[in-house]
Short mmCIF file of C-alpha atoms in Angstrom, two decimals:
data_model
loop_
_atom_site.label_atom_id
_atom_site.label_comp_id
_atom_site.label_asym_id
_atom_site.label_seq_id
_atom_site.Cartn_x
_atom_site.Cartn_y
_atom_site.Cartn_z
CA GLY T 1 6.40 5.89 17.31
CA TRP T 2 4.13 3.48 15.54
CA ILE T 3 0.63 2.72 16.89
CA ILE T 4 -1.31 -0.47 16.17
CA GLN T 5 -4.34 0.94 14.36
CA SER T 6 -6.02 -2.41 13.77
CA ARG T 7 -5.27 -6.11 13.95
CA THR T 8 -7.20 -9.12 12.72
CA TYR T 9 -6.28 -12.76 12.07
CA ASN T 10 -4.89 -11.86 8.65
CA ARG T 11 -4.04 -8.15 8.79
CA LEU T 12 -1.96 -5.74 10.86
CA VAL T 13 -2.09 -1.96 10.35
CA LEU T 14 0.43 0.37 11.98
CA TRP T 15 -0.03 4.17 11.96
CA LYS T 16 2.32 7.03 12.73
CA GLU T 17 1.70 10.76 12.79
CA GLY T 18 4.05 12.82 10.64
CA SER T 19 5.76 16.06 11.60
CA LYS T 20 3.78 18.21 9.14
CA GLU T 21 0.13 19.24 9.39
CA ASP T 22 -2.25 16.23 9.08
CA GLU T 23 0.59 14.10 7.71
CA SER T 24 0.53 10.37 8.45
CA PHE T 25 2.30 7.13 7.60
CA VAL T 26 0.83 3.63 7.50
CA ILE T 27 2.36 0.17 7.29
CA SER T 28 -0.06 -2.64 6.53
CA ILE T 29 0.61 -6.37 6.28
CA LEU T 30 -2.10 -8.58 4.80
CA ASN T 31 -2.14 -12.35 4.32
CA GLY T 32 -4.82 -13.89 2.18
CA GLN T 33 -5.91 -16.75 -0.03
CA ILE T 34 -5.60 -16.51 -3.79
CA PRO T 35 -6.43 -18.83 -6.66
CA SER T 36 -3.65 -20.68 -8.46
CA PHE T 37 -1.95 -18.72 -11.22
CA LYS T 38 0.12 -20.29 -13.97
CA THR T 39 2.14 -17.17 -14.71
CA GLU T 40 3.37 -14.21 -12.76
CA LYS T 41 1.57 -11.92 -15.23
CA GLU T 42 -1.80 -13.53 -14.30
CA PHE T 43 -0.91 -13.05 -10.63
CA ILE T 44 0.07 -9.37 -11.07
CA ASP T 45 -3.00 -8.62 -13.21
CA ALA T 46 -5.36 -10.16 -10.61
CA VAL T 47 -3.81 -8.25 -7.69
CA GLU T 48 -3.76 -4.95 -9.62
CA GLU T 49 -7.38 -5.42 -10.71
CA ARG T 50 -8.43 -5.93 -7.07
CA ARG T 51 -6.48 -2.83 -6.04
CA SER T 52 -8.14 -0.82 -8.82
CA ARG T 53 -11.61 -2.00 -7.72
CA VAL T 54 -10.91 -0.84 -4.16
CA LEU T 55 -9.98 2.67 -5.37
CA SER T 56 -12.89 2.89 -7.80
CA SER T 57 -15.35 1.88 -5.05
CA SER T 58 -14.89 5.42 -3.62
CA PRO T 59 -14.68 7.63 -6.75
CA LYS T 60 -15.62 10.81 -4.88
CA ARG T 61 -12.82 10.24 -2.39
CA TYR T 62 -9.95 8.90 -4.52
CA LYS T 63 -8.60 10.01 -7.88
CA ASN T 64 -5.74 7.94 -9.26
CA ILE T 65 -2.85 10.10 -10.45
CA ASP T 66 -0.18 7.49 -11.15
CA SER T 67 0.44 3.77 -10.76
CA LYS T 68 3.61 1.89 -11.68
CA VAL T 69 4.18 -1.84 -11.48
CA ASP T 70 7.67 -3.35 -11.27
CA PRO T 71 7.36 -7.11 -11.92
CA GLY T 72 10.84 -7.80 -10.52
CA ASP T 73 12.17 -11.32 -11.07
CA ALA T 74 9.70 -13.06 -13.38
CA ASN T 75 10.06 -16.38 -11.55
CA ASP T 76 9.49 -15.52 -7.89
CA PHE T 77 5.85 -14.32 -7.96
CA CYS T 78 6.78 -11.10 -6.13
CA PHE T 79 6.29 -7.61 -7.48
CA ASP T 80 6.24 -3.97 -6.40
CA THR T 81 3.70 -1.25 -7.14
CA ASN T 82 3.90 2.46 -6.43
CA THR T 83 0.69 4.53 -6.52
CA LEU T 84 -0.17 8.18 -6.05
CA VAL T 85 -3.79 9.21 -5.47
CA GLU T 86 -5.64 12.36 -4.56
CA ASP T 87 -7.62 11.85 -1.35
CA HIS T 88 -10.59 14.22 -1.16
CA ASP T 89 -11.90 12.97 2.19
CA ALA T 90 -8.81 12.15 4.25
CA LYS T 91 -9.12 11.76 8.01
CA ARG T 92 -7.21 14.56 9.71
CA LYS T 93 -6.76 16.36 13.00
CA THR T 94 -7.30 19.87 11.66
CA SER T 95 -10.43 21.37 10.12
CA ARG T 96 -8.83 21.68 6.68
CA LYS T 97 -10.91 20.22 3.88
CA ASP T 98 -8.56 20.52 0.91
CA MET T 99 -7.31 17.52 -1.00
CA MET T 100 -4.39 15.48 0.30
CA LEU T 101 -2.09 13.12 -1.60
CA ALA T 102 -1.48 9.51 -0.65
CA GLU T 103 1.60 7.78 -2.01
CA THR T 104 1.73 4.04 -1.40
CA ALA T 105 4.44 1.50 -2.14
CA TYR T 106 3.28 -2.13 -2.20
CA HIS T 107 5.34 -5.33 -2.09
CA THR T 108 3.23 -8.37 -2.96
CA CYS T 109 4.45 -11.99 -2.87
CA ARG T 110 2.92 -15.38 -3.31
CA ASN T 111 4.08 -17.69 -0.53
CA PRO T 112 6.67 -20.06 -2.04
CA ALA T 113 5.59 -22.90 0.28
CA ASN T 114 1.86 -22.38 -0.38
CA PRO T 115 1.04 -20.89 -3.80
CA ASN T 116 -2.54 -20.20 -2.71
CA MET T 117 -1.41 -17.71 -0.05
CA VAL T 118 -0.32 -14.14 -0.72
CA THR T 119 1.32 -11.57 1.52
CA GLU T 120 1.01 -7.89 0.72
CA ILE T 121 2.86 -5.27 2.68
CA TYR T 122 2.52 -1.61 1.99
CA TYR T 123 4.04 1.62 3.20
CA SER T 124 1.95 4.75 2.71
CA HIS T 125 2.43 8.48 3.21
CA ARG T 126 -0.52 10.93 3.27
CA TYR T 127 0.37 14.61 2.92
CA TYR T 128 -0.65 17.96 1.49
CA PRO T 129 0.75 18.91 -1.93
CA GLY T 130 4.26 20.30 -1.55
CA ASN T 131 5.08 18.13 1.49
CA LYS T 132 6.26 14.95 -0.27
CA ASP T 133 8.78 12.89 1.69
CA SER T 134 11.86 12.80 -0.56
CA ASP T 135 13.03 9.61 1.21
CA PHE T 136 9.69 7.82 0.76
CA MET T 137 10.91 4.99 -1.49
CA ALA T 138 14.02 4.33 0.61
CA LYS T 139 11.86 4.09 3.74
CA ALA T 140 9.43 1.75 1.97
CA GLN T 141 12.27 -0.50 0.81
CA ASP T 142 13.60 -0.66 4.38
CA VAL T 143 10.18 -1.95 5.49
CA PHE T 144 10.02 -4.49 2.64
CA LYS T 145 13.49 -5.89 3.38
CA GLY T 146 12.07 -7.32 6.60
CA LEU T 147 9.60 -9.62 4.81
CA LYS T 148 10.75 -13.24 4.94
CA TYR T 149 8.92 -16.54 4.72
CA LYS T 150 9.71 -19.36 7.14
#
């Protein structure tokens, strides 16, 4: 089952071991403050720029392979992103040192009741090349369906 890997006042990270060698899954939920944005495009650009900075802060570890943004409904300030990166320093149980892949699906929403708050939930799968989970996106969407604001 899922293990609570870390928990703070604004973030929860769940981790689960996969069935294949060194494979793992992560669900993370993050709430944070954001500036006001007039358009959804400004909002998406700011979030994607932050995400890009995080990856580029460890250039020896991560190499971006692909990133796709789906802006969804242009009026709800929610969007989805799917990324695939090479991870050259993944944590693992075995002594293998070869590169792993990390596919991550993000669902990011501005809180409709408080436009200066954002919630980002992501579902991630880390695996060796050739071991992609063919149901990855369906599993991610199942996780995202549970996100609701009070």
